[in-house]
Structures are given as C-alpha cells and as structure tokens.
Coordinates of C-alpha atoms and ligand atoms in Angstrom, one line a residue:
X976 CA 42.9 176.6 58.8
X977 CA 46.5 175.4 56.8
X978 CA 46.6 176.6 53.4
X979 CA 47.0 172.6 52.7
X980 CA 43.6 172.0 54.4
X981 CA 42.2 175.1 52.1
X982 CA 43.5 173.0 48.7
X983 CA 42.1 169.5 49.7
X984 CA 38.6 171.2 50.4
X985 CA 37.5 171.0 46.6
X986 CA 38.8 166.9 46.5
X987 CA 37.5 166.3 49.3
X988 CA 34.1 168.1 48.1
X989 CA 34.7 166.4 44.5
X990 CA 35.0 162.7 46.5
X991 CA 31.5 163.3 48.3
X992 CA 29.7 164.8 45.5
X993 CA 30.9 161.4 43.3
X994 CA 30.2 159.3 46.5
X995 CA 26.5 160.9 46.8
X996 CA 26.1 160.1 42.9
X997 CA 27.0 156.6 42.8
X998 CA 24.8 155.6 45.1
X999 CA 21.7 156.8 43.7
X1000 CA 20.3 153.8 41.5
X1001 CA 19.9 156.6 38.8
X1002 CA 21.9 157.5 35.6
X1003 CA 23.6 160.9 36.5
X1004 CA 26.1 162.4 33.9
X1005 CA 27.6 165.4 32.6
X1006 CA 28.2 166.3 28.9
X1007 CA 30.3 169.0 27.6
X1008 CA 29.1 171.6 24.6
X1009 CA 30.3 168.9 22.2
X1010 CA 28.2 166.1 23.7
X1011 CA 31.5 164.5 25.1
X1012 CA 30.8 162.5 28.4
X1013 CA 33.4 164.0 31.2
X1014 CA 31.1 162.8 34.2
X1015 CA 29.4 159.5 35.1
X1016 CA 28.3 157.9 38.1
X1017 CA 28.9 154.2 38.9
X1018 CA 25.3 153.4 38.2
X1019 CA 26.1 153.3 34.4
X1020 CA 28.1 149.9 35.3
X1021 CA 24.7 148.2 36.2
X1022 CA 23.0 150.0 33.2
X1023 CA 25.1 149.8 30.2
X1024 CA 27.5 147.1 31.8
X1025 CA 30.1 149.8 31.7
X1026 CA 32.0 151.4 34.1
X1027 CA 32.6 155.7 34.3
X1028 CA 36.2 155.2 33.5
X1029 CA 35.8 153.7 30.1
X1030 CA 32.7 156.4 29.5
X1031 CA 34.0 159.2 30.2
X1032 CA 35.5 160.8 27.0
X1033 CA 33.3 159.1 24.4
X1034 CA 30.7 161.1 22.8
X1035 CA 27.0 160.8 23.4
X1036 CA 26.1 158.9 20.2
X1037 CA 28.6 155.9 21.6
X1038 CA 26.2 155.4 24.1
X1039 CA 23.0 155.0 22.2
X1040 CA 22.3 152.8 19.0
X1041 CA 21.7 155.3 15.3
X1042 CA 17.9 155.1 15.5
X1043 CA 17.6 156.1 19.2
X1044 CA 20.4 158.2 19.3
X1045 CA 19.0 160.3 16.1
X1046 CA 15.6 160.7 18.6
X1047 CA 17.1 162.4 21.3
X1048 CA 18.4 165.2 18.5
X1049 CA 15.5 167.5 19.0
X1050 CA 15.9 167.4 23.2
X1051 CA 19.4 168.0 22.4
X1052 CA 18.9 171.2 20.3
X1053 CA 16.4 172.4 23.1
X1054 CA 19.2 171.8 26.1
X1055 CA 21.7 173.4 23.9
X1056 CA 19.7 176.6 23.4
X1057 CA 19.6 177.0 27.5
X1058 CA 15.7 174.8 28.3
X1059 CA 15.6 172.2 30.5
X1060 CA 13.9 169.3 29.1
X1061 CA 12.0 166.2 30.1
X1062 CA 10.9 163.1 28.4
X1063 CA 10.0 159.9 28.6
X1064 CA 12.1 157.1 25.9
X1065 CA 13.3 154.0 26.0
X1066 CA 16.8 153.4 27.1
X1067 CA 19.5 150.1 26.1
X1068 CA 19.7 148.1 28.5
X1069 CA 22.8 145.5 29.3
X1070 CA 20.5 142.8 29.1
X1071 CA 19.2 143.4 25.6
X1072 CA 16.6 144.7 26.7
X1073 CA 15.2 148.5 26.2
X1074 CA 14.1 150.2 29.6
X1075 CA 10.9 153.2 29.7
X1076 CA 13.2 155.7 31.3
X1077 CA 11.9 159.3 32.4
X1078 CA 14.7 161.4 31.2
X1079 CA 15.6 165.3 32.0
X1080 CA 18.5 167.4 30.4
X1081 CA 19.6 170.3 32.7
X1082 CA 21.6 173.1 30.6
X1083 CA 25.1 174.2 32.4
X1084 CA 25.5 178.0 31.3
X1085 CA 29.4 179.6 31.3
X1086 CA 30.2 182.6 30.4
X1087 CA 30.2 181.9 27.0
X1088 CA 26.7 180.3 27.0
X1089 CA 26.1 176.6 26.7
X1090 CA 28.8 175.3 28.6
X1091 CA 27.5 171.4 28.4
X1092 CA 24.5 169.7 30.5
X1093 CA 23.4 167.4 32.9
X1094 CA 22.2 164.2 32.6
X1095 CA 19.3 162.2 34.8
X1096 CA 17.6 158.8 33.6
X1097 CA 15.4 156.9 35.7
X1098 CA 14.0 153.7 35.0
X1099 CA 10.4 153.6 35.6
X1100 CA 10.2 149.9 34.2
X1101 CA 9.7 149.2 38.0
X1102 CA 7.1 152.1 38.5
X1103 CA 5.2 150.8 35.7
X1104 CA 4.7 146.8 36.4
X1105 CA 4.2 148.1 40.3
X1106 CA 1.5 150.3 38.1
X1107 CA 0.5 147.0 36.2
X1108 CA 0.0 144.8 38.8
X1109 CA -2.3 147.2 40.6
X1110 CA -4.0 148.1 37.4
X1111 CA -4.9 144.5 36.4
X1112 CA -5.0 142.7 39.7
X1113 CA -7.5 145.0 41.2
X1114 CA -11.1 145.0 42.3
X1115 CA -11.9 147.4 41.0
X1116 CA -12.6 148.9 37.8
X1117 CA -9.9 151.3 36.0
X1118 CA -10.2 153.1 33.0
X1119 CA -6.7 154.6 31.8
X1120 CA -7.8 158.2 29.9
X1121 CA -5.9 160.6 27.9
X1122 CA -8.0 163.9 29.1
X1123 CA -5.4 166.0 27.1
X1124 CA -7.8 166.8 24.4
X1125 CA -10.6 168.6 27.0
X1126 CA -7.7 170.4 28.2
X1127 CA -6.7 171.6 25.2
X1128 CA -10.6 172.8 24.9
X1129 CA -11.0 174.3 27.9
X1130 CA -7.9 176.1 27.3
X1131 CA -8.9 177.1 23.4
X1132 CA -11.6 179.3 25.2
X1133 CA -9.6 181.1 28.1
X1134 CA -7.7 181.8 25.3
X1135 CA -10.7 182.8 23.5
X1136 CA -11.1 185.5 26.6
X1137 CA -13.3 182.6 28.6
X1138 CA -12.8 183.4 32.0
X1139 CA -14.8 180.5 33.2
X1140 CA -14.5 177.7 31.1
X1141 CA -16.0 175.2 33.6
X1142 CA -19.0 177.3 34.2
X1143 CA -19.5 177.6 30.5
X1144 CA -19.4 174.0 30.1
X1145 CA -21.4 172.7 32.7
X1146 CA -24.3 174.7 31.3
X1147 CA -23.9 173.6 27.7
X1148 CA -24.6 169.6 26.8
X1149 CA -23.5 170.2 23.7
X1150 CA -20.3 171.4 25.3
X1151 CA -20.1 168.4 27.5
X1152 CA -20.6 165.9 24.7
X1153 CA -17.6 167.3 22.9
X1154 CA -15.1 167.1 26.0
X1155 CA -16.4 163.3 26.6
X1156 CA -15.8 162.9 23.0
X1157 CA -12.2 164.4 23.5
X1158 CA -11.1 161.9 26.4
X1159 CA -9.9 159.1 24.9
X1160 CA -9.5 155.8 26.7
X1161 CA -5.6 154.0 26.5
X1162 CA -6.4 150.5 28.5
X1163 CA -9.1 149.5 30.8
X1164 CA -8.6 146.5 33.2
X1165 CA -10.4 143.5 33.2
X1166 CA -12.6 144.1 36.0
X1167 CA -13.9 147.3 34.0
X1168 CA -14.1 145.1 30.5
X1169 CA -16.6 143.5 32.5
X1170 CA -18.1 145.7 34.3
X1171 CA -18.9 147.8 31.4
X1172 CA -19.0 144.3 29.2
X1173 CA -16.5 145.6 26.7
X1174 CA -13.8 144.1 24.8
X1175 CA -10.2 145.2 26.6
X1176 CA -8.9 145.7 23.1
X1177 CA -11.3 147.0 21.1
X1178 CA -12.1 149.7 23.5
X1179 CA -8.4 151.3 23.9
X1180 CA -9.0 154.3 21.6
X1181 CA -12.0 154.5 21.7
X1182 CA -13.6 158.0 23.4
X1183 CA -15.8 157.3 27.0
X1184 CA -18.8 159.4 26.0
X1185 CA -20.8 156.0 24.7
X1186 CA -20.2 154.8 28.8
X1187 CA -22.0 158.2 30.0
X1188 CA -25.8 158.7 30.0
X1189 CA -27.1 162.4 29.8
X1190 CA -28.2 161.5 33.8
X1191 CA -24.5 161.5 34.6
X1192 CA -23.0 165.2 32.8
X1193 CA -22.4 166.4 36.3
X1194 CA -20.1 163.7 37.6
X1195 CA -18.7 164.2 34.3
X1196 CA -17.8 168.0 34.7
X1197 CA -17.3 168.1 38.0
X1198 CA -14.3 166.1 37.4
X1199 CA -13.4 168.2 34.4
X1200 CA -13.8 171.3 37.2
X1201 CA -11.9 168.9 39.9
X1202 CA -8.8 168.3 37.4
X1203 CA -9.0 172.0 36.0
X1204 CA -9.0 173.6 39.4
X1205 CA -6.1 171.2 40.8
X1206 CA -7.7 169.1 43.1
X1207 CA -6.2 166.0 44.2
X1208 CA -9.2 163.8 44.0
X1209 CA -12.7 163.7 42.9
X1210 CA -15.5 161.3 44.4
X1211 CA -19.0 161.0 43.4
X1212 CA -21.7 158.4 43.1
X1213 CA -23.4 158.1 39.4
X1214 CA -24.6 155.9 36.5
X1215 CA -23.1 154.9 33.3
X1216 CA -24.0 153.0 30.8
X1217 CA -22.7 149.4 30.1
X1218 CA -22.3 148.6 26.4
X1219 CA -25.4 146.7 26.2
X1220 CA -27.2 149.5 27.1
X1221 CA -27.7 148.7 30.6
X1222 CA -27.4 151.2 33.6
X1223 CA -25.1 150.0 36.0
X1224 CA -24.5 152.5 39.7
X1225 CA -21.2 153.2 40.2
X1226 CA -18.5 155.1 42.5
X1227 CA -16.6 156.9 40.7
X1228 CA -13.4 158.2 42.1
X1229 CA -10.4 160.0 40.1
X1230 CA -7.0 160.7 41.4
X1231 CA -5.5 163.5 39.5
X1232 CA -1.4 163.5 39.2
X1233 CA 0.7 165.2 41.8
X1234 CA 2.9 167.6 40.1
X1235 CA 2.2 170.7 38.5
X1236 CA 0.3 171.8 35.3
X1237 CA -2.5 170.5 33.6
X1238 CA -3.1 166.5 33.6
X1239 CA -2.7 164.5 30.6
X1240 CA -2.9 161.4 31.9
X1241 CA -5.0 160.1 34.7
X1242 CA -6.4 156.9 35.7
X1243 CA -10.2 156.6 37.2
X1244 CA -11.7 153.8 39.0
X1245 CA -15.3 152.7 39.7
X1246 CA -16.5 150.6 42.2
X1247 CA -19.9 148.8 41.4
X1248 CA -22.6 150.0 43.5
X1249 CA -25.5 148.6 42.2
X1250 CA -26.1 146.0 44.7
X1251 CA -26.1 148.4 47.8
X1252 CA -28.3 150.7 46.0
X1253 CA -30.9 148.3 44.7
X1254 CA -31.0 147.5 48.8
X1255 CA -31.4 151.1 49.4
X1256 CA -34.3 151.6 47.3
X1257 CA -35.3 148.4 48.6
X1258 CA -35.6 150.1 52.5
X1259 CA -36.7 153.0 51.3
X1260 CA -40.0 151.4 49.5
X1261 CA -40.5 149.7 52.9
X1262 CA -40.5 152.5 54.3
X1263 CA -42.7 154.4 52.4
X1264 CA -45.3 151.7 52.3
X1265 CA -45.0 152.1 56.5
X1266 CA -45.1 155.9 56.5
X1267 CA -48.5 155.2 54.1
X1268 CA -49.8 152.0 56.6
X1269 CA -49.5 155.0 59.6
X1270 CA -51.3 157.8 57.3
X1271 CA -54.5 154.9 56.6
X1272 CA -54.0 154.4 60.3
X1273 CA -54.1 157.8 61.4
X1274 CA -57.2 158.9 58.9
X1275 CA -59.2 156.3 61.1
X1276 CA -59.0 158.4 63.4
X1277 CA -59.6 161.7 61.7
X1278 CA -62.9 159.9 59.9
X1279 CA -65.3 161.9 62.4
X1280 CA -63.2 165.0 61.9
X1281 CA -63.2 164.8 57.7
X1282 CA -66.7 163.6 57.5
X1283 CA -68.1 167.1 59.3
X1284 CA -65.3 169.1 57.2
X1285 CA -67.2 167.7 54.1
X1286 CA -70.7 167.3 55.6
X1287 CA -70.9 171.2 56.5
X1288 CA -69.8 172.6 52.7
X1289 CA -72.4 170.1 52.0
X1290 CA -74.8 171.0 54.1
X1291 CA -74.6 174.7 52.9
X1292 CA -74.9 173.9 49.4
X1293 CA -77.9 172.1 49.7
X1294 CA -79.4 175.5 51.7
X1295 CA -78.1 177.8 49.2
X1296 CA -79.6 175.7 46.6
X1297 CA -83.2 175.4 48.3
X1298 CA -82.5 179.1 48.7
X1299 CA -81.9 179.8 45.3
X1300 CA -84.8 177.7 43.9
X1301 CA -86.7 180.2 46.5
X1302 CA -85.5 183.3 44.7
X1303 CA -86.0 181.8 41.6
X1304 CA -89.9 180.7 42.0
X1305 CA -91.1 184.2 43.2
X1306 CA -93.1 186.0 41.3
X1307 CA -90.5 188.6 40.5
X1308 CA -87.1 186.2 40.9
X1309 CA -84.4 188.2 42.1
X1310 CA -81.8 187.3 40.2
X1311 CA -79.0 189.2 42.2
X1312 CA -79.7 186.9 45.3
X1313 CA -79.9 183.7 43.4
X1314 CA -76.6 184.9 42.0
X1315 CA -75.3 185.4 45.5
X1316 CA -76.8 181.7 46.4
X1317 CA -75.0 180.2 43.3
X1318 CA -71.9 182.0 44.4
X1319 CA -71.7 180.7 48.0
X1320 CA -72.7 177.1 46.7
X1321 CA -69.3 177.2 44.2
X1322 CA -67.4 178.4 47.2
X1323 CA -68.9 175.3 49.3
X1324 CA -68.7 172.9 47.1
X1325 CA -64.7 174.1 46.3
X1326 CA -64.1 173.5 50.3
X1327 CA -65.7 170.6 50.0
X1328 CA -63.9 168.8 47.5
X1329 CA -60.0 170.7 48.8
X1330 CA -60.9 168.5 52.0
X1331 CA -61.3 165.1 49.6
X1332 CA -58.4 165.8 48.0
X1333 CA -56.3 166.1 50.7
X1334 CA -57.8 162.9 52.5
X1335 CA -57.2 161.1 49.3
X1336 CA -53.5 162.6 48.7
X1337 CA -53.1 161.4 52.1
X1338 CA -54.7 158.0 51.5
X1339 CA -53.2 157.3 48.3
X1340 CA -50.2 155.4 48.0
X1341 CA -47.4 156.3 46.2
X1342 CA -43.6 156.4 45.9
X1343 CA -42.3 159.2 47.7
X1344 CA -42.2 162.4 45.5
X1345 CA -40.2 165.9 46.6
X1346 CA -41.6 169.0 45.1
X1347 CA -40.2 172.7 46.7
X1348 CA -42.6 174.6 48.0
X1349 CA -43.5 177.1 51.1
X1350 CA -43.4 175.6 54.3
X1351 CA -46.6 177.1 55.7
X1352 CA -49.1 175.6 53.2
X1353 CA -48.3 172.3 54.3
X1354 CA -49.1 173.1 57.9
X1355 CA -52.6 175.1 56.8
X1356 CA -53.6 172.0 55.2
X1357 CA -52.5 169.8 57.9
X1358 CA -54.5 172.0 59.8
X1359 CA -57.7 171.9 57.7
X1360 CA -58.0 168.2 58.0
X1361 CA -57.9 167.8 62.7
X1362 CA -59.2 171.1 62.9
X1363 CA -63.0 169.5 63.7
X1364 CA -61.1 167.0 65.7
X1365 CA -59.8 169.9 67.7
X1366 CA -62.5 171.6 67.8
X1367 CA -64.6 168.6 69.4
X1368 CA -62.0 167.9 72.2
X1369 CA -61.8 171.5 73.5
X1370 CA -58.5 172.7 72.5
X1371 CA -57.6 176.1 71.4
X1372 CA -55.2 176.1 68.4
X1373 CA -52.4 178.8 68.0
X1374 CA -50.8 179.1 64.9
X1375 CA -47.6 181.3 65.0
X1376 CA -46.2 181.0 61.2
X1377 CA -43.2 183.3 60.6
X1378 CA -43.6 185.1 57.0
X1379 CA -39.8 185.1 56.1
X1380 CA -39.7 181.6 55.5
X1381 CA -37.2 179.9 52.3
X1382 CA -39.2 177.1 50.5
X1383 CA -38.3 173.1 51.2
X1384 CA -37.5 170.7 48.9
X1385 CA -40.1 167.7 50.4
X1386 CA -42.5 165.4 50.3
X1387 CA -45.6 167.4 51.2
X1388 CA -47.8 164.7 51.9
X1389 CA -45.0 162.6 54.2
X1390 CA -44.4 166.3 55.9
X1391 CA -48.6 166.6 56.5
X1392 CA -48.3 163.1 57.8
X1393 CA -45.8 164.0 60.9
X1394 CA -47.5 167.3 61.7
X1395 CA -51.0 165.4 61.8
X1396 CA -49.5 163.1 64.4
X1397 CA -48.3 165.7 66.7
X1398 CA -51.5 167.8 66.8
X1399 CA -53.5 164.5 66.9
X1400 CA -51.0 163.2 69.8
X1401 CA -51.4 166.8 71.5
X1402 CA -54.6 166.5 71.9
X1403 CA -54.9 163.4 72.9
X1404 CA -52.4 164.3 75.6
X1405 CA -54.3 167.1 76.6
X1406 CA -58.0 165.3 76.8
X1407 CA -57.5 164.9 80.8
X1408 CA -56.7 168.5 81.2
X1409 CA -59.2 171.2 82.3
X1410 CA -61.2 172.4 80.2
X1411 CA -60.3 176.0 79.1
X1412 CA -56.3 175.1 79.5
X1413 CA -56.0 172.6 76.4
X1414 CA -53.8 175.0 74.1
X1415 CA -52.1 173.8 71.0
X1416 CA -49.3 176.0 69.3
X1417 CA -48.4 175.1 65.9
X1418 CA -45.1 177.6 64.6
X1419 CA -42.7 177.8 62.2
X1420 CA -39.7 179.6 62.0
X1421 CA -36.5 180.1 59.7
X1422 CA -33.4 178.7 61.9
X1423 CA -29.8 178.3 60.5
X1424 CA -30.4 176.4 57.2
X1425 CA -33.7 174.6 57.9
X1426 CA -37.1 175.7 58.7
X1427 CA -38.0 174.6 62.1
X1428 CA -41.7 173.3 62.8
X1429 CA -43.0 173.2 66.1
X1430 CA -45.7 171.4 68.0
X1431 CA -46.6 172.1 71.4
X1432 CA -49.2 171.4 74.0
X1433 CA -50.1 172.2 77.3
X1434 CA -50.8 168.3 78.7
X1435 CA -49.1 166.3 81.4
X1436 CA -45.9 165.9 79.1
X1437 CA -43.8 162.5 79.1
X1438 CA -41.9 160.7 82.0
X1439 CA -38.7 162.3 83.3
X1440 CA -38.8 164.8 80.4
X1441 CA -36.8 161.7 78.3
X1442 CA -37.3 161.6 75.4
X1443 CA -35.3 158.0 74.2
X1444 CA -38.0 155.7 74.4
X1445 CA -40.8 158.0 72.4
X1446 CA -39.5 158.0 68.9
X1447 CA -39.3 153.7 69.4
X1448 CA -40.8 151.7 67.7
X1449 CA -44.5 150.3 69.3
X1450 CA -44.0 152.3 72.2
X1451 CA -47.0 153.6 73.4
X1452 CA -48.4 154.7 76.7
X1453 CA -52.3 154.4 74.9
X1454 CA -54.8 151.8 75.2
X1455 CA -55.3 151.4 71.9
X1456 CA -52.2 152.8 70.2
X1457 CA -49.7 151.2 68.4
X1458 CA -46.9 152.9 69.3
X1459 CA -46.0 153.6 65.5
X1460 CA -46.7 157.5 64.8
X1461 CA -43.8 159.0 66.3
X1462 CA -41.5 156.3 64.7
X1463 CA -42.6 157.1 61.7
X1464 CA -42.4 160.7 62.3
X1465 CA -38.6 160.2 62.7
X1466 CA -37.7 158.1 59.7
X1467 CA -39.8 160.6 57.5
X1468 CA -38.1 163.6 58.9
X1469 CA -34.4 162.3 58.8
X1470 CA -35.1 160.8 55.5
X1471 CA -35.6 164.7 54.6
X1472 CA -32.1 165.6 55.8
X1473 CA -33.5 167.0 59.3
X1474 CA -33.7 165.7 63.1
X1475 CA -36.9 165.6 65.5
X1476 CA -37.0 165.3 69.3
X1477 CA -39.5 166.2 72.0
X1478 CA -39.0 168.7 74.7
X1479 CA -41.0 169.3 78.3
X1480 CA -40.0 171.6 80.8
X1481 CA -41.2 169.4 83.7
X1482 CA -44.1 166.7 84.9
X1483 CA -47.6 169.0 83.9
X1484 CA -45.9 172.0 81.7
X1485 CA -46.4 170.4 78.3
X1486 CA -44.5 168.8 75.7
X1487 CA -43.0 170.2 72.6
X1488 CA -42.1 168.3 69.3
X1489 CA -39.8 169.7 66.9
X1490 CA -38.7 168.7 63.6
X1491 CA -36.4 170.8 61.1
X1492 CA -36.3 170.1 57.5
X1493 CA -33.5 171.7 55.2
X1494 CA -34.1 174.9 53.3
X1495 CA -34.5 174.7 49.9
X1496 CA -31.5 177.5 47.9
X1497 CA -33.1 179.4 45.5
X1498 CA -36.5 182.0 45.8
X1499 CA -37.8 182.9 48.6
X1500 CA -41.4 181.9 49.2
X1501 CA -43.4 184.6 47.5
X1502 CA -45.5 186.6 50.5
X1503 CA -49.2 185.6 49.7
X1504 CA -48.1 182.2 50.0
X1505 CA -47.2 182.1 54.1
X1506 CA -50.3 183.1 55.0
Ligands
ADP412 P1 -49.3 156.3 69.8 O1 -49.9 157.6 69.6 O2 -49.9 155.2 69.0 O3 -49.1 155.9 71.2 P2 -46.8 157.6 69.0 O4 -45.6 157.0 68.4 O5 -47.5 158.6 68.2 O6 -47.8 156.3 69.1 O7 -46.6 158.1 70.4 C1 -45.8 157.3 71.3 C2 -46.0 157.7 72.7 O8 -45.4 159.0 72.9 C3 -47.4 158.0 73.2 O9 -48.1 156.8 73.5 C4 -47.2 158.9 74.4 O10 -46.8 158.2 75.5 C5 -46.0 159.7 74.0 N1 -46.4 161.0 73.4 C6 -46.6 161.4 72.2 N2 -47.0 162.7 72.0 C7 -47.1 163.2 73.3 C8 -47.4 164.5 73.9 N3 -47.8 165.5 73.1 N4 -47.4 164.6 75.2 C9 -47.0 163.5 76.0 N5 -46.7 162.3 75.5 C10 -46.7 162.1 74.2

C-alpha cells in the first residue's frame, strides 16, 4: 500500500460515514463542549429547510425557538456530565409545524472529559398516526393505560425487602384494589367507549378499577405478574364491568413494549365475547338436560334394582320392630335386646333412605355442579344403586379400587351417571353368557394426571374390536335401546377435561370401557375415604 493510499483512507472513510448519514431520514449531528454544531447530516435540509453547510458553526440555541430551547437545558446538563439521555419533545418543523420527536444525546468523552455529543432525532409523528389509525379504526376495543404507578408499588416493596411482590399481591384484594386504582387510563377508542358505554373524554384520567369486578382480580394480576416478569403478551378470558353496571365477557389480551425495563405505557385490547359465551352456556344447558333425560331413562331400568335396595332395609325394620315390641311385652322386657333391635332398625332405616337419596340426586335435575372429592366414593355409590340388578342377572362384580388416588374436581352425579351405564351395559352384554362366566371388574387407578376408571366384562364384546360407531349417537345393537348411553357417556366425560373409548381383545374375550378424568392439585384423598 502507497503512503498516498495510507492518507486518502481517513477521506475516504469521512465521505462514507457522511454518505451513510444522509441517507438515514433521521436528524444526526454532532455538538462540541460549547454546544457549537460542527456535524450535520443532509436530513436537516428536509427538517429545518436548512442545509449542513449553513448549520454547521451555529450554536445549539440557533436551532431551537427560547421556550423549547430553554427545555432541553436539563438533558443538556445530564449529556455534559457523561449520561446518555433519551426523551421524547417536540421539534420545529419547516412547515410551521412542531413534530413529537424521540430524541437521544450520546456524550463524546476526550481526554479532557466532555469532549461534545451526539445528536439523534426521530420523528415519530408517522409512528403515532400509523398508531392512531389502528387505535381508532379498530374492532376492537383499546384502552391506552399508564401502569407506571403499580410499578412504582410493586417496586416500593422489593425495596421494602419484598422478594415476591406478585405473590404478595395476588393474595391481598386490598392490595389489588390499590394497583387498579394506580393504573390510570390516557384514551380509550371508540369501540371500547361503547363497549364499556363510557364517555371517551370523560374517562381519560380516570383509574380502570370501576371497569373490574372482584370476579376478575386474577386477570388483573396476572397481567401485573405478565408485565413484571417481562412477558411479551398476556391473554385471558374474563368479565368486567360496563358503566351501567352491566357484566359484559371479554378477551382480554395485553401486549407489553419491546425494549427493556419496566413498562410505563401499554395499550390493552378486549374483544367482546359475550355472544359466543351466552351460546356456550346455551349447549352446555342442552346438554345437561340430555345427560339428565338418559339418567330418568336409565333409572327405568334400575326401578326393580332400587325398589329391593329399599324394600329389604324396610323389610328388616319392620322385623326388628315386631322383635322389639316382643322383648318389650315379656314379662321381664329385656331391655338390652330391644336396644339391639332399636339399633339395627336406625342402621336399616339409614341404608334405606342413602339409597333414596341417591335415586333422587340422580333423578333430580339440576345445572351441573363440580365439587372435589375422592374418586372411589363415587363408584361405591354407583355401585350401591345396580348392585340387585347384578345380583339378579348372575354376574360377579370385582371391584379393584387403588388406595393412592388424588381427589377430582367433578360432577359426582354426571360421573355416577357414566359408570351406571357401563355396568348396566356389561351386564346386559354378558346376559347370553354361561352362567358362572359373567364377571364384571370395576377399577380405578392413578395414571399420569387423571384418575383412570375402568369397566370391564367378560361378554361377546363389539364388532371388529371398533370402537367408532359406539360412542354415536342412537346407535344401538338392542331391541329396545336408544342408542343414547354411551353418547352421553362421552360428552359428560370430555366435558370434565378427560377422553373415553372401549377396548376388546377379540370376538368373545370382553369389552373394556375406560374413561379418565383430571386430577384435582391439592390433598390427597384422606385414607378412610377409598375404601
Ligand atoms: P344402548 O345401551 O341403548 O344400546 P349405549 O349407547 O349405551 O346405548 O350403547 C350403544 C351400543 O354399544 C350397544 O347397543 C352395544 O351394541 C354396544 N355396547 C355397549 N356396551 C357394550 C359392552 N359392554 N359389550 C359389548 N357391546 C357394548
């Protein structure tokens, strides 16, 4: 390399780095450490209507009118003491017109310290009306927040020695209150004015809690926790409350800003869901009232099995009772056998009326109601109510209950409902079989996350080992069945969160119906209770 080529590198370099500014559509510049412009790029032309030439050399107060100029002092001090700053103020344009710029100061350090700075101004004029037109011509409702102020809370307490600020406030509603009282709302669209049937005006301000029913505190913190922990987005379905009081469903769906530290302002939509989840509960009524049309159906055929469950108690309470009267009338009544009568009569008469009550739980109509409990009650008592029935068509029940079982989170009933069908359909399967061979196994057993129930039988099992067809709708292979159960069956059981099928092993080994149902977090179903 020629020593000449060695002295044009740092032109040459010079000419590209000035090439590279001007055609960014950006305000680059340098000042010196007496605020005197010695570099612009060709941008200021389109800006200021001036070019870099006539610029360069004028001091920075030239550029900006008294009362703007005198605002920028305090960024100024801070750039000159070595920080790099950023802020957001409006610029002159050549129009007339004064531009939202977002505006950063980078310090130049010498040797001597402050040696001058860098200069970078971008309009976000365009940003913001792209933001505008979204925010206003949308579908969808937006709310505009300042969630500064929960920041500033949640931070008050790590500083406090908090580690867990989120945990602390999600257990707390008086905590939560005071965060939705700190978020403030800056504009809402019109889509959310009427959605929430506010006034766009008078509502800028004004804080959100008034929009968000106690029902809804943990949509609220989780997206306190989402924004906290950095998360890009946070989705979840809810209620709020419209202005007139009104509940109104809604998705609500935050998208927390991009660059790093805590968020100050972020803007949140909602989609209204009302519609789709009035249809929701609409299906699921008419489902329920199904589920209860098959339970009437299938106690019609449990009638001869419940009326000897309650005729026997009965039975022995009228013995015991003529027994006791016996005791009673001798000459010398023994009082510890009457006693023993009048104790075996209570425990009749408490069999007895267990049996009514679960014929009428079953009977009863009702919207479908989840309680947690242990798994293995629900089959005893499905059991108490076909046991006669099983009894009177030969077939030997096997019940093979695991003890280590978590608790569900169901509908008890609904659950009695499908395991009443499978033993009822087992047997029935199995009423060709030889007698002595008709064996019904009812298990349960803790798999992956669910409980697993299990129904099997040892009849002809179903065609091909194909399943498809049972779980249909009216399919039936009965003379007078309605093809309904195991339909039912399904919809109840994945309406729980869990799946069903049917399983045979070949033409005459049996079939096997199995349904899970998610376990339930939390205790573990105390011992006495499996049995
Ligand atoms: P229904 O009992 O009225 O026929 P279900 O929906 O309960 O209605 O059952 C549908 C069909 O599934 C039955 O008709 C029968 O063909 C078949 N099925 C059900 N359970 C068994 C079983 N344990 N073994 C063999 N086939 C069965």
């Amino acid at each position: 390399m020629s020593p000449l080529d060695q002295l044009d590198r740092p032109l040459a370099a010079l000419e590209e780095l000035r090439m590279l500014t001007d055609a960014v559509p950006v305000l680059i510049s340098f000042f010196d450490e007496n605020l005197v412009c010695r570099f612009a790029n060709a941008h200021h032309n389109r800006w200021y209507g001036r070019s870099p030439q006539e610029l360069i050399g004028l001091p920075m107060s030239e550029f900006l009118p008294p009362e703007i100029y005198a605002k920028r002092l305090p960024y100024l001090a801070r750039v000159a003491a070595g920080e790099q700053v950023s802020f957001d103020a409006p610029v002159p344009h050549r129009d007339g017109t004064l531009h939202d710029a977002a505006i950063r100061y980078v310090p130049k350090m010498g040797p001597r310290g402050f040696a001058g700075f860098y200069t970078l101004v971008f309009d976000v004029a365009v940003q913001q009306h792209r933001f505008r037109s979204v925010f206003d011509g949308n579908a969808v409702a937006f709310w505009e927040i300042d969630v500064s102020g929960v920041t500033a809370l949640l931070m008050a307490e790590v500083e406090r020695g908090v580690t867990d600020p989120i945990a602390q406030l999600a257990t707390d509603p008086l905590r939560i209150r005071a965060a939705m009282d700190a978020v403030r709302i800056i504009d809402v669209n019109d889509k959310a004015a009427s959605l929430f049937g506010v006034d766009r005006d008078a509502v800028a301000g004004r804080s959100v809690s008034r929009f968000w029913p106690p029902a809804s505190e943990t949509a609220f913190v989780g997206s306190v926790a989402a924004s906290f922990q950095g998360d890009a987005t946070y989705e979840v379905e809810t209620v709020l409350l419209r202005a007139d009081g009104r509940l109104v469903d809604v998705l609500f769906t935050c998208a927390f800003p991009r660059d790093a530290g805590p968020a100050h302002y972020v803007t949140v939509g909602f989609v209204d869901i009302s519609e789709r989840v009035a249809k929701e509960r609409a299906l699921a009524k008419v489902q329920a009232d199904l589920a209860h049309a098959a339970r009437v159906a299938t106690l019609g055929e449990l009638t001869a099995s419940i009326a000897h469950e309650v005729n026997q108690p009965l039975a022995a309470v009228a013995a015991n009772g003529n027994a006791a009267l016996r005791w009673l009338n001798r000459p010398v009544p023994d009082i510890g056998e009457v006693k023993a009568a009048i104790d075996r009569i209570i425990e009749e008469a408490t069999r007895a009326s267990e049996i009514i009550a679960r014929t009428r739980a079953l009977a009863m109509k009702g919207e479908t109601e989840r309680q947690v409990f242990c798994p293995n009650t629900m089959v005893h008592d499905a059991v108490a109510l076909v046991r006669r029935q099983l009894d009177a068509g030969g077939v030997e029940l096997r019940l093979e209950l695991a003890d280590d079982l978590p608790p569900i989170n169901a509908d008890r009933i609904q659950l009695q409902q499908v395991t009443i069908n499978l033993m009822i359909n087992a047997a029935q399967a199995m009423a060709d079989q030889p007698a002595g061979t008709r064996q019904l196994t009812v298990a349960s057993r803790h798999e992956g996350d669910a409980v697993l129930f299990e129904v099997a039988d040892t009849g002809p099992g179903f065609p091909g080992c194909d399943s498809s067809k049972l779980f249909g709708a009216f399919y039936t292979t009965k003379p007078t069945g309605m093809g309904m159960g195991l339909s039912v069956a399904r919809t109840i059981v994945e309406a729980h969160g869990g799946v069903i099928d049917a399983y045979c092993l070949g033409e005459g080994t049996g079939a096997a119906f199995r349904f899970t149902v998610p376990a339930h977090d939390g205790d573990d179903c105390p011992n006495h209770t499996q049995v």
